[in-house]
Coordinates of C-alpha atoms and ligand atoms in Angstrom, one line a residue:
M1 CA 24.1 2.4 -3.1
L2 CA 25.5 3.1 -6.5
S3 CA 23.7 5.9 -8.1
L4 CA 22.0 5.2 -11.4
K5 CA 23.9 8.2 -12.8
T6 CA 26.8 5.9 -13.3
L7 CA 24.7 3.6 -15.3
L8 CA 23.1 6.0 -17.6
P9 CA 25.8 6.3 -20.2
L10 CA 25.9 2.6 -20.4
A11 CA 22.3 2.4 -21.1
A12 CA 22.4 5.4 -23.4
L13 CA 19.3 6.9 -21.9
A14 CA 18.3 10.2 -23.3
S15 CA 18.5 12.7 -20.5
A16 CA 21.5 13.3 -18.2
A17 CA 20.8 12.6 -14.6
T18 CA 20.6 15.6 -12.4
E19 CA 20.2 16.0 -8.7
D20 CA 16.8 14.8 -7.6
L21 CA 14.3 17.4 -8.7
R22 CA 11.2 15.5 -7.8
T23 CA 10.1 18.0 -5.2
Y24 CA 6.7 19.5 -4.9
S25 CA 5.2 22.6 -3.4
T26 CA 4.6 21.7 0.1
Y27 CA 1.8 22.9 2.3
Y28 CA 2.4 23.7 5.9
P29 CA -0.6 25.7 7.0
S30 CA -0.7 27.7 10.2
A31 CA -3.3 26.9 12.8
S32 CA -5.3 29.9 11.8
E33 CA -5.3 28.9 8.1
V34 CA -6.4 25.4 9.2
A35 CA -9.3 27.0 11.1
V36 CA -10.4 29.0 8.0
D37 CA -10.2 26.0 5.7
A38 CA -12.0 23.8 8.3
A39 CA -15.0 26.0 8.2
T40 CA -15.7 25.3 4.5
A41 CA -14.6 21.6 4.3
S42 CA -17.4 19.2 3.4
T43 CA -17.7 15.7 4.6
A44 CA -19.3 12.9 2.6
V45 CA -21.1 10.1 4.3
T46 CA -21.7 7.3 1.8
T47 CA -22.6 3.7 2.2
S48 CA -23.5 1.0 -0.2
D49 CA -24.3 -2.7 -0.3
V50 CA -22.4 -4.2 -3.3
E51 CA -22.2 -7.9 -2.8
G52 CA -18.7 -9.4 -2.4
I53 CA -17.6 -12.9 -3.0
F54 CA -16.3 -13.2 0.6
A55 CA -16.9 -10.0 2.5
K56 CA -19.3 -7.1 2.4
R57 CA -16.9 -4.7 3.9
I58 CA -13.1 -4.6 4.0
F59 CA -11.4 -2.3 6.5
V60 CA -7.6 -1.9 6.7
I61 CA -5.8 -0.4 9.7
W62 CA -2.0 0.1 9.9
L63 CA 0.2 0.5 12.9
E64 CA 3.8 1.5 12.7
N65 CA 7.4 0.3 12.6
T66 CA 7.3 -2.9 14.6
D67 CA 9.1 -6.2 14.1
F68 CA 6.9 -9.3 13.8
D69 CA 7.8 -11.0 17.1
K70 CA 7.2 -8.0 19.2
A71 CA 3.8 -7.4 17.7
A72 CA 2.8 -11.1 18.0
E73 CA 3.8 -11.2 21.6
S74 CA 2.0 -8.0 22.6
E75 CA -0.9 -8.4 24.9
G76 CA -3.3 -6.3 22.8
L77 CA -2.6 -8.1 19.5
S78 CA -2.5 -11.6 20.9
Y79 CA -5.9 -10.8 22.3
L80 CA -7.2 -9.9 18.9
A81 CA -5.4 -12.8 17.3
Q82 CA -7.8 -15.2 19.1
Y83 CA -10.5 -13.8 16.9
G84 CA -8.8 -14.1 13.6
I85 CA -6.1 -15.5 11.3
T86 CA -2.5 -14.5 11.9
L87 CA -0.6 -14.0 8.6
D88 CA 3.0 -15.0 9.3
N89 CA 4.4 -14.5 5.8
Y90 CA 3.1 -10.9 5.1
W91 CA 5.7 -8.5 3.8
A92 CA 6.2 -4.8 3.8
L93 CA 7.7 -3.4 0.6
T94 CA 10.5 -1.1 1.6
H95 CA 11.5 1.6 4.1
P96 CA 10.5 4.1 5.3
S97 CA 6.8 4.7 5.9
E98 CA 5.4 6.7 3.0
P99 CA 6.3 4.4 0.1
N100 CA 4.6 1.6 1.8
Y101 CA 1.4 3.6 2.3
V102 CA 1.1 4.9 -1.2
A103 CA 1.9 1.4 -2.6
A104 CA -1.0 -0.1 -0.6
V105 CA -3.5 2.0 -2.6
G106 CA -1.6 2.6 -5.9
G107 CA 0.1 -0.7 -6.6
D108 CA 3.6 0.7 -6.7
Y109 CA 5.8 3.0 -4.7
F110 CA 7.5 4.4 -7.7
A111 CA 11.0 4.2 -6.1
L112 CA 10.0 6.6 -3.3
D113 CA 12.6 6.2 -0.6
D114 CA 11.7 8.8 1.9
D115 CA 8.8 10.5 3.6
R116 CA 8.8 13.8 1.7
F117 CA 5.7 15.7 0.5
I118 CA 4.8 14.3 -2.9
T119 CA 1.8 14.4 -5.3
F120 CA 1.0 12.1 -8.1
P121 CA -0.4 13.5 -11.3
K122 CA -4.2 13.2 -11.7
N123 CA -3.9 10.5 -14.3
V124 CA -2.4 8.1 -11.8
S125 CA -5.1 5.8 -10.5
T126 CA -5.7 4.1 -7.2
I127 CA -7.9 1.6 -5.5
V128 CA -10.6 4.3 -5.5
D129 CA -11.0 4.1 -9.3
L130 CA -11.5 0.4 -8.9
L131 CA -14.0 0.7 -6.1
E132 CA -15.9 3.5 -7.8
S133 CA -16.2 1.4 -11.0
K134 CA -18.8 -0.6 -9.1
N135 CA -20.1 2.1 -6.9
I136 CA -18.5 0.6 -3.8
S137 CA -18.5 3.2 -1.1
W138 CA -15.1 4.0 0.5
A139 CA -13.5 6.4 3.0
E140 CA -10.4 7.0 5.0
Y141 CA -10.4 7.7 8.7
Q142 CA -7.3 9.6 9.7
E143 CA -6.9 10.2 13.4
H144 CA -6.7 13.9 14.3
M145 CA -6.9 15.1 10.8
P146 CA -8.0 18.7 11.5
Y147 CA -10.8 18.6 8.9
T148 CA -12.0 16.5 6.0
G149 CA -9.7 16.7 3.1
F150 CA -6.8 18.4 4.9
Q151 CA -3.8 18.5 2.6
G152 CA -1.1 19.8 4.9
F153 CA 2.1 18.0 5.7
N154 CA 1.2 17.5 9.4
Y155 CA -1.2 18.5 12.0
S156 CA 0.4 18.5 15.4
N157 CA -1.0 18.3 18.8
Q158 CA -1.9 22.0 19.3
E159 CA -0.8 22.0 22.9
T160 CA 2.4 20.0 23.0
F161 CA 3.2 20.2 19.2
A162 CA 4.0 16.6 19.3
N163 CA 3.5 14.8 16.0
D164 CA -0.1 13.7 15.7
Y165 CA -1.5 13.5 12.2
M166 CA 1.0 13.1 9.4
R167 CA 0.4 13.2 5.7
K168 CA 3.0 10.4 5.1
H169 CA 0.6 8.0 6.8
N170 CA -2.4 9.0 4.7
P171 CA -2.2 6.7 1.7
L172 CA -4.6 8.4 -0.7
I173 CA -4.0 12.1 0.0
S174 CA -0.9 12.3 -2.2
Y175 CA -2.8 11.2 -5.3
D176 CA -4.2 14.1 -7.2
S177 CA -6.9 11.8 -8.6
V178 CA -8.3 11.9 -5.1
S179 CA -7.2 15.2 -3.6
Q180 CA -8.0 17.3 -6.7
D181 CA -11.5 15.9 -6.9
A182 CA -13.8 17.6 -4.4
D183 CA -16.2 14.6 -4.1
R184 CA -13.4 12.1 -3.5
L185 CA -11.6 14.5 -1.1
S186 CA -14.8 14.7 1.0
H187 CA -14.2 11.0 1.9
I188 CA -10.8 11.6 3.5
K189 CA -12.1 12.1 7.0
N190 CA -11.1 12.6 10.6
F191 CA -11.2 9.5 12.7
T192 CA -13.9 11.0 14.8
Q193 CA -16.2 10.6 11.8
F194 CA -15.8 6.8 12.2
E195 CA -17.9 6.8 15.4
Y196 CA -20.5 9.0 13.7
D197 CA -20.7 6.8 10.6
L198 CA -20.8 3.7 12.8
A199 CA -23.6 5.0 15.0
N200 CA -25.6 6.0 12.0
E201 CA -25.0 2.7 10.3
Q202 CA -23.5 4.6 7.4
L203 CA -20.1 3.0 7.1
P204 CA -18.5 2.6 3.7
Q205 CA -17.6 -0.8 2.3
W206 CA -13.9 -0.1 2.1
A207 CA -11.9 2.0 4.5
F208 CA -8.3 2.7 5.6
I209 CA -7.8 3.7 9.2
T210 CA -4.7 5.5 10.5
P211 CA -4.4 6.1 14.2
N212 CA -2.3 9.1 15.3
M213 CA 1.4 9.0 15.9
T214 CA 0.9 8.0 19.5
N215 CA -1.7 5.3 19.0
D216 CA -0.1 3.7 16.0
G217 CA 3.1 3.1 17.9
H218 CA 5.3 5.4 15.9
D219 CA 6.1 7.8 18.7
S220 CA 5.2 5.4 21.5
S221 CA 5.7 1.6 21.7
I222 CA 4.1 -1.5 20.5
T223 CA 2.5 -1.9 23.9
V224 CA 0.7 1.3 23.5
A225 CA -0.3 0.6 19.8
A226 CA -1.5 -2.9 20.6
N227 CA -3.4 -1.8 23.6
W228 CA -5.0 1.0 21.6
S229 CA -6.0 -1.6 19.0
K230 CA -7.5 -3.9 21.5
N231 CA -9.4 -1.0 23.1
F232 CA -10.7 0.2 19.8
F233 CA -11.8 -3.2 18.4
K234 CA -13.1 -4.9 21.6
P235 CA -16.5 -3.1 21.5
L236 CA -16.6 -3.4 17.7
L237 CA -16.3 -7.2 18.0
E238 CA -19.6 -7.1 19.8
N239 CA -21.2 -4.7 17.3
E240 CA -23.5 -6.7 15.0
Y241 CA -23.8 -3.9 12.5
F242 CA -20.0 -3.4 12.3
M243 CA -19.1 -7.1 12.3
N244 CA -21.6 -8.4 9.8
E245 CA -19.6 -9.9 6.9
T246 CA -16.7 -7.5 7.6
L247 CA -13.1 -8.4 7.1
I248 CA -10.5 -6.3 8.9
L249 CA -6.8 -6.4 8.1
L250 CA -4.6 -5.0 10.9
T251 CA -1.0 -4.8 9.9
F252 CA 2.2 -2.6 10.1
D253 CA 3.7 -0.4 7.5
E254 CA 7.2 -1.8 7.9
N255 CA 9.3 -3.7 10.4
E256 CA 11.7 -1.8 12.6
T257 CA 15.1 -3.3 11.9
Y258 CA 16.3 -2.2 8.5
A259 CA 18.9 -4.9 8.3
D260 CA 16.3 -7.6 8.6
K261 CA 13.8 -9.0 6.2
N262 CA 10.9 -6.7 6.1
K263 CA 8.2 -9.1 7.2
V264 CA 5.5 -7.6 9.4
F265 CA 2.8 -8.9 11.7
A266 CA -0.7 -9.1 10.1
L267 CA -4.1 -10.2 11.3
L268 CA -7.3 -10.9 9.5
F269 CA -10.4 -10.8 11.6
G270 CA -14.0 -9.6 11.7
G271 CA -17.4 -11.2 11.2
A272 CA -16.5 -12.5 7.7
V273 CA -13.9 -14.9 9.3
S274 CA -15.7 -18.0 10.5
E275 CA -15.1 -19.1 14.0
S276 CA -13.5 -22.3 12.9
L277 CA -10.6 -20.2 11.7
H278 CA -10.2 -18.2 14.8
G279 CA -6.7 -18.5 16.3
T280 CA -5.3 -20.1 13.1
V281 CA -2.2 -19.1 11.1
D282 CA -2.0 -18.6 7.3
S283 CA 1.5 -18.8 5.9
T284 CA 0.7 -17.8 2.3
F285 CA 3.0 -15.2 1.0
Y286 CA 1.4 -11.7 1.0
N287 CA 2.6 -8.2 0.7
H288 CA 1.0 -4.7 0.8
Y289 CA -0.1 -5.2 -2.8
S290 CA -2.3 -8.1 -1.6
E291 CA -4.5 -5.5 0.0
I292 CA -5.5 -4.2 -3.4
A293 CA -5.5 -7.7 -5.0
S294 CA -7.9 -9.0 -2.3
V295 CA -10.3 -6.1 -2.8
E296 CA -10.3 -6.8 -6.5
A297 CA -11.0 -10.5 -6.0
N298 CA -13.7 -9.9 -3.4
W299 CA -15.7 -7.6 -5.7
D300 CA -14.5 -9.0 -9.0
L301 CA -12.9 -5.7 -10.0
D302 CA -10.5 -4.8 -12.7
N303 CA -6.9 -4.0 -11.8
L304 CA -4.5 -1.0 -11.9
G305 CA -1.9 -2.6 -14.2
R306 CA 0.7 -2.4 -11.4
H307 CA 1.8 -4.8 -8.8
D308 CA -1.7 -5.4 -7.6
A309 CA -2.3 -7.6 -10.6
A310 CA 0.2 -10.2 -9.6
A311 CA -0.2 -10.1 -5.9
N312 CA -1.6 -13.0 -3.9
V313 CA -5.1 -12.7 -2.6
F314 CA -5.9 -13.4 1.0
E315 CA -6.5 -17.1 1.0
I316 CA -10.0 -16.9 2.6
I317 CA -11.1 -14.7 -0.4
A318 CA -9.0 -16.7 -2.9
E319 CA -10.8 -19.8 -1.9
A320 CA -14.2 -18.2 -2.3
A321 CA -13.2 -16.9 -5.7
N322 CA -11.5 -20.1 -6.9
I323 CA -8.1 -18.3 -7.2
T324 CA -4.9 -20.2 -6.7
N325 CA -2.2 -18.2 -5.1
D326 CA 1.5 -18.4 -6.0
D327 CA 4.1 -20.0 -3.9
V328 CA 6.8 -17.4 -3.5
D329 CA 10.3 -18.3 -2.4
T330 CA 11.3 -15.8 0.2
T331 CA 14.8 -17.1 0.7
Y332 CA 16.4 -14.1 -1.0
L333 CA 13.7 -11.6 -0.2
V334 CA 14.6 -8.7 2.0
N335 CA 12.4 -5.7 0.9
N336 CA 14.5 -3.3 3.0
E337 CA 15.6 -0.9 0.3
T338 CA 14.0 1.1 -2.5
Y339 CA 14.9 0.2 -6.1
T340 CA 16.0 2.9 -8.5
G341 CA 13.1 4.6 -10.4
Y342 CA 11.0 7.7 -10.8
F343 CA 11.2 9.3 -7.4
N344 CA 14.9 8.8 -6.8
D345 CA 16.2 9.4 -10.3
A346 CA 15.2 12.6 -12.0
S347 CA 16.0 11.3 -15.4
Q348 CA 13.2 8.8 -15.4
E349 CA 9.7 9.4 -16.7
F350 CA 6.7 8.5 -14.7
P351 CA 6.1 4.8 -15.5
A352 CA 3.0 3.8 -17.3
P353 CA 1.0 0.9 -15.9
N354 CA 1.2 -2.3 -17.9
V355 CA -2.1 -2.1 -19.7
N356 CA -2.0 -5.8 -20.6
L357 CA -2.1 -7.3 -17.1
K358 CA -4.8 -9.5 -15.8
N359 CA -5.3 -9.9 -12.1
K360 CA -5.7 -13.2 -10.2
A361 CA -9.4 -13.0 -10.7
G362 CA -8.8 -12.9 -14.5
N363 CA -9.9 -9.3 -14.9
P364 CA -8.1 -6.8 -17.1
V365 CA -6.8 -3.3 -16.3
L366 CA -9.6 -0.9 -15.7
P367 CA -10.6 0.4 -19.2
A368 CA -10.3 4.1 -18.2
I369 CA -6.7 3.4 -17.2
S370 CA -5.7 1.3 -20.2
S371 CA -7.1 3.7 -22.7
L372 CA -5.4 6.6 -21.1
W373 CA -2.0 4.9 -20.8
A374 CA -1.8 2.5 -23.7
E375 CA 0.2 4.7 -25.9
K376 CA 2.6 5.7 -23.2
Y377 CA 3.0 2.1 -22.2
A378 CA 3.8 1.1 -25.8
S379 CA 6.3 3.9 -26.2
Q380 CA 8.1 3.1 -22.9
S381 CA 8.2 -0.5 -23.7
S382 CA 9.5 -0.1 -27.3
A383 CA 12.1 2.4 -26.1
G384 CA 13.2 -0.1 -23.6
F385 CA 12.2 2.3 -20.9
F386 CA 13.3 1.4 -17.4
T387 CA 10.0 1.3 -15.8
A388 CA 9.1 0.6 -12.2
T389 CA 5.7 -0.6 -12.8
T390 CA 6.0 -3.8 -14.7
T391 CA 6.8 -7.1 -13.3
T392 CA 10.1 -8.3 -12.0
I393 CA 12.4 -11.2 -12.4
S394 CA 12.0 -13.9 -9.8
T395 CA 14.5 -13.7 -7.1
G396 CA 15.4 -17.2 -7.9
S397 CA 16.9 -16.2 -11.2
I398 CA 19.5 -14.1 -9.6
P399 CA 20.2 -15.8 -6.3
D400 CA 22.1 -13.0 -4.8
A401 CA 19.9 -10.3 -6.1
T402 CA 18.5 -9.3 -2.8
T403 CA 21.7 -9.2 -0.8
T404 CA 23.4 -6.0 -1.3
A405 CA 26.9 -5.5 -2.6
S406 CA 27.3 -9.2 -3.2
A407 CA 26.2 -9.2 -6.8
S408 CA 29.2 -10.9 -8.2
G409 CA 30.4 -12.9 -11.1
S410 CA 27.9 -15.5 -10.4
A411 CA 25.2 -13.1 -11.2
S412 CA 26.5 -12.6 -14.7
G413 CA 26.1 -16.3 -15.2
S414 CA 22.4 -16.0 -14.9
A415 CA 22.2 -12.7 -16.8
S416 CA 21.1 -13.9 -20.1
G417 CA 19.0 -16.6 -18.5
S418 CA 17.0 -14.2 -16.5
A419 CA 16.6 -11.7 -19.3
K420 CA 15.2 -14.5 -21.4
A421 CA 13.0 -15.7 -18.6
S422 CA 11.6 -12.3 -18.2
A423 CA 10.9 -12.0 -21.9
S424 CA 9.0 -15.2 -22.1
V425 CA 7.1 -14.2 -19.0
S426 CA 6.1 -11.0 -20.5
A427 CA 4.9 -12.7 -23.6
S428 CA 2.4 -14.8 -21.7
G429 CA 1.5 -11.8 -19.6
S430 CA 0.2 -14.3 -17.1
A431 CA -0.7 -13.6 -13.6
K432 CA 2.0 -15.9 -12.5
A433 CA 4.6 -13.8 -14.1
S434 CA 3.6 -10.8 -12.2
A435 CA 3.4 -12.8 -9.1
T436 CA 7.1 -13.0 -8.9
A437 CA 7.0 -9.3 -9.4
S438 CA 5.5 -8.4 -6.2
S439 CA 8.0 -10.5 -4.4
S440 CA 10.9 -8.8 -6.0
A441 CA 9.8 -5.2 -6.1
A442 CA 11.0 -6.3 -2.9
A443 CA 14.1 -7.9 -4.1
T444 CA 15.7 -4.7 -3.4
K445 CA 18.8 -4.7 -5.5
S446 CA 17.3 -6.5 -8.4
A447 CA 14.5 -4.0 -8.7
G448 CA 16.2 -2.6 -11.7
A449 CA 16.2 -6.0 -13.3
G450 CA 12.8 -6.7 -11.9
N451 CA 11.2 -3.9 -13.6
T452 CA 12.3 -5.0 -17.0
V453 CA 10.2 -8.1 -17.2
Q454 CA 7.7 -6.8 -19.7
V455 CA 10.3 -5.5 -22.1
A456 CA 12.8 -7.8 -23.5
G457 CA 16.1 -6.9 -25.0
L458 CA 17.8 -3.7 -24.1
T459 CA 15.7 -3.0 -21.1
A460 CA 16.3 -6.4 -19.7
L461 CA 20.0 -5.9 -20.3
F462 CA 19.9 -2.5 -18.6
G463 CA 18.1 -3.9 -15.7
F464 CA 20.6 -6.6 -15.3
I465 CA 23.4 -4.1 -15.5
A466 CA 21.8 -2.1 -12.8
A467 CA 21.4 -5.2 -10.6
L468 CA 25.0 -6.1 -11.1
A469 CA 26.4 -2.7 -10.5
L470 CA 24.4 -2.3 -7.4
Ligands
LIG501 C1 -23.0 3.6 -10.4 O1 -23.9 4.7 -10.0 C2 -24.2 5.5 -11.1 C3 -25.0 6.7 -10.6 O2 -26.0 6.3 -9.8 C4 -25.0 4.7 -12.2 O3 -25.3 5.4 -13.3 C5 -24.1 3.5 -12.6 O4 -24.8 2.7 -13.5 C6 -23.7 2.7 -11.4 N1 -22.7 1.7 -11.8 C7 -22.7 0.4 -11.5 C8 -21.6 -0.4 -12.0 O5 -23.6 0.0 -10.7
LIG502 C1 -10.5 15.3 14.7 O1 -10.2 14.3 15.6 C2 -9.6 14.6 16.8 C3 -9.4 13.4 17.6 O2 -8.7 12.5 16.8 C4 -10.6 15.6 17.5 O3 -9.9 16.0 18.7 C5 -10.9 16.8 16.7 O4 -11.8 17.5 17.3 C6 -11.4 16.3 15.4 N1 -11.6 17.5 14.5 C7 -12.7 17.6 13.8 C8 -12.7 18.9 13.0 O5 -13.6 16.8 13.7
LIG503 C1 3.6 20.9 11.7 O1 4.8 20.5 12.4 C2 5.6 21.7 12.7 C3 6.9 21.1 13.2 O2 6.7 20.3 14.3 C4 4.9 22.6 13.7 O3 5.7 23.7 14.0 C5 3.6 23.0 13.1 O4 2.9 23.8 14.0 C6 2.8 21.8 12.6 N1 1.6 22.3 11.9 C7 0.4 22.2 12.3 C8 -0.7 22.8 11.5 O5 0.1 21.5 13.3
LIG504 C1 -3.4 10.7 19.9 O1 -4.7 10.4 20.3 C2 -4.8 10.1 21.7 C3 -6.3 9.8 22.0 O2 -6.6 8.6 21.3 C4 -4.3 11.2 22.6 O3 -4.3 10.8 23.9 C5 -2.9 11.6 22.2 O4 -2.5 12.7 22.9 C6 -2.9 11.9 20.7 N1 -1.5 12.1 20.4 C7 -1.0 13.4 20.2 C8 0.4 13.5 19.8 O5 -1.7 14.4 20.3
LIG505 C1 -4.4 -0.3 28.1 O1 -5.6 0.5 28.0 C2 -6.4 0.5 29.2 C3 -7.7 1.2 28.9 O2 -7.4 2.5 28.4 C4 -5.6 1.1 30.3 O3 -6.4 1.1 31.5 C5 -4.3 0.3 30.5 O4 -3.5 1.0 31.5 C6 -3.5 0.2 29.2 N1 -2.4 -0.7 29.4 C7 -1.2 -0.4 28.9 C8 -0.2 -1.4 29.1 O5 -1.0 0.6 28.3
LIG506 C1 -26.1 -8.8 7.8 O1 -26.0 -8.7 6.4 C2 -27.0 -9.4 5.7 C3 -26.7 -9.4 4.2 O2 -26.3 -8.1 3.8 C4 -28.3 -8.8 6.0 O3 -29.4 -9.5 5.4 C5 -28.5 -8.8 7.5 O4 -29.7 -8.2 7.9 C6 -27.4 -8.2 8.2 N1 -27.5 -8.3 9.7 C7 -27.3 -7.3 10.5 C8 -27.5 -7.6 11.9 O5 -27.0 -6.2 10.1
LIG507 C1 19.1 -4.9 3.8 O1 19.3 -6.2 4.3 C2 20.6 -6.7 3.9 C3 20.7 -8.1 4.4 O2 20.5 -8.2 5.8 C4 21.6 -5.8 4.6 O3 22.9 -6.2 4.2 C5 21.4 -4.3 4.2 O4 22.3 -3.5 4.9 C6 20.0 -3.9 4.5 N1 19.7 -2.6 4.0 C7 19.5 -1.5 4.8 C8 19.2 -0.2 4.2 O5 19.5 -1.7 6.0
LIG508 C1 11.8 -8.3 10.9 O1 11.2 -9.3 10.2 C2 11.9 -10.5 9.9 C3 11.2 -11.4 9.1 O2 10.1 -11.9 9.8 C4 12.3 -11.2 11.2 O3 13.2 -12.3 10.9 C5 13.1 -10.2 12.1 O4 13.3 -10.9 13.3 C6 12.3 -9.0 12.3 N1 13.1 -8.1 13.0 C7 13.3 -8.2 14.3 C8 14.4 -7.4 14.9 O5 12.6 -8.9 15.0
LIG509 C1 -15.9 -21.7 -7.6 O1 -15.9 -23.1 -8.1 C2 -17.1 -23.8 -7.6 C3 -17.0 -25.2 -8.0 O2 -16.6 -25.3 -9.3 C4 -18.3 -23.1 -8.2 O3 -19.5 -23.7 -7.7 C5 -18.4 -21.6 -7.7 O4 -19.4 -20.9 -8.4 C6 -17.1 -20.9 -8.1 N1 -17.0 -19.6 -7.6 C7 -16.7 -18.5 -8.3 C8 -16.7 -17.2 -7.5 O5 -16.3 -18.6 -9.4
LIG510 C1 -0.2 12.3 -17.0 O1 -0.2 13.6 -16.4 C2 1.1 14.3 -16.4 C3 1.0 15.5 -15.6 O2 -0.1 16.3 -16.1 C4 1.4 14.5 -17.9 O3 2.7 15.1 -18.0 C5 1.5 13.2 -18.6 O4 1.7 13.4 -20.0 C6 0.2 12.4 -18.4 N1 0.3 11.1 -19.0 C7 -0.6 10.5 -19.8 C8 -0.3 9.2 -20.3 O5 -1.6 11.1 -20.1

């Protein structure tokens, strides 16, 4: 992949590119330090009953690194599929794991292209800000996290030292807006707490569950992960308290084969899914941003000003909320590489959210977010800042945008066209505009171009140059 460094002089961006400096102080506690911290960790148990348009509770569970067909054919997941809706057009965003996880709660992966230890500044918001705006209870259940709120890089099996809990699979822990807030941190719990909260009928309304590195298939196989899932959910399917108006999404962070399109197996099930839909297939285009968009639609929430705003909403929720999803042409979609942006180019500022976006439910960016970021958003836009947060050009505008190395003369033909298209799109600021975005954050190579949509002129041109050069 051509480094953005080459492009900087062209775009006349201010700072010279340097080696990637976006590193953070990592935390690798010893077992004895873990034991000390565990003694003072506090665990919150919160529940609530905020009415949703479709579901009362939305739980998300991710397994690891499996291609669609292998997952669909597994005994465990085909068992569960009888009780739900298989989503056969559901896309991961990039490789490897961590960017997919952080994106599913933050609405972008900010050009992260590895699994390193990162932290997001406290002013970067997540789904937690949206949920808390309506007092909707939430939690994470992370298998074999040594104590609530553990912030270390890993917690291994203390006998074999095999990988067990990994920070990279914990979507919220890297956001300081969660981990530097004691109350919020007390909701990042060990998986064992799930059984406790269930037994006490104190489950939150939104939760993210991460099985350990064996049970999620990462260090085992799809057979093990699917079997674990079946064993975990089978009793829950009979549990009236758990099932009541609950929607569960089971999916995978990414598919296994990098050269292939990054579509993953996904299943919606739970008491909220009517029996008439059991065993059916929904082929609407979704990606990990749909996880946030669907929560927003279900509880009529504001948005983050990132790719959540444009993402399609799970059709069962969309129907209840009178939302029309977008058709997304996936012909050129690959989603198998990270675009150039904040985390892989030290010259780039952290991108502001687009404070003008509306989500599919018609709701604006959360006021706390837009007031904090409005000025930065304006300055980045007017400076033609190359931002990773705004919407992207549709893959259709640059037919070969998603296929690496093949951006050729034909792309230049569509250059002005697509720049114009994006400008007009940004003017309307419509949900549809951002819809194409989520598809192309994916559109690997065009990501540069993609990110320019909101800002016409120089940025669009720069984005296009990036797409071409890549
Ligand atoms: C959330 O809870 C707080 C504290 O109980 C309360 O003041 C606030 O009005 C609630 N907000 C909503 C949207 O219900
Ligand atoms: C965390 O969960 C693991 C199993 O996943 C369990 O063995 C361990 O005792 C739990 N630790 C705490 C502090 O609850
Ligand atoms: C983290 O992983 C390293 C490397 O496998 C291991 O040596 C260390 O003990 C682990 N830390 C904890 C707290 O489990
Ligand atoms: C993951 O949890 C399972 C229990 O569900 C346990 O058997 C397995 O050993 C754990 N994996 C590791 C690496 O400790
Ligand atoms: C699936 O799990 C059950 C219950 O733990 C176990 O008896 C069975 O051997 C497992 N099957 C596979 C293929 O792992
Ligand atoms: C299911 O939820 C509804 C609405 O919140 C409630 O009235 C009902 O009692 C619940 N049923 C069970 C079995 O929890
Ligand atoms: C992404 O997919 C394209 C098309 O199959 C392929 O040429 C490229 O090598 C893939 N990228 C990676 C990182 O595997
Ligand atoms: C990865 O997902 C794509 C899109 O569904 C699929 O075509 C491909 O077969 C998957 N990879 C493999 C090796 O199955
Ligand atoms: C959706 O539209 C129907 C028919 O117009 C209406 O009855 C219903 O209240 C609407 N639902 C929402 C959530 O707006
Ligand atoms: C967000 O926080 C970072 C780190 O503290 C700071 O550098 C940046 O200026 C803040 N951005 C805004 C818009 O407040």
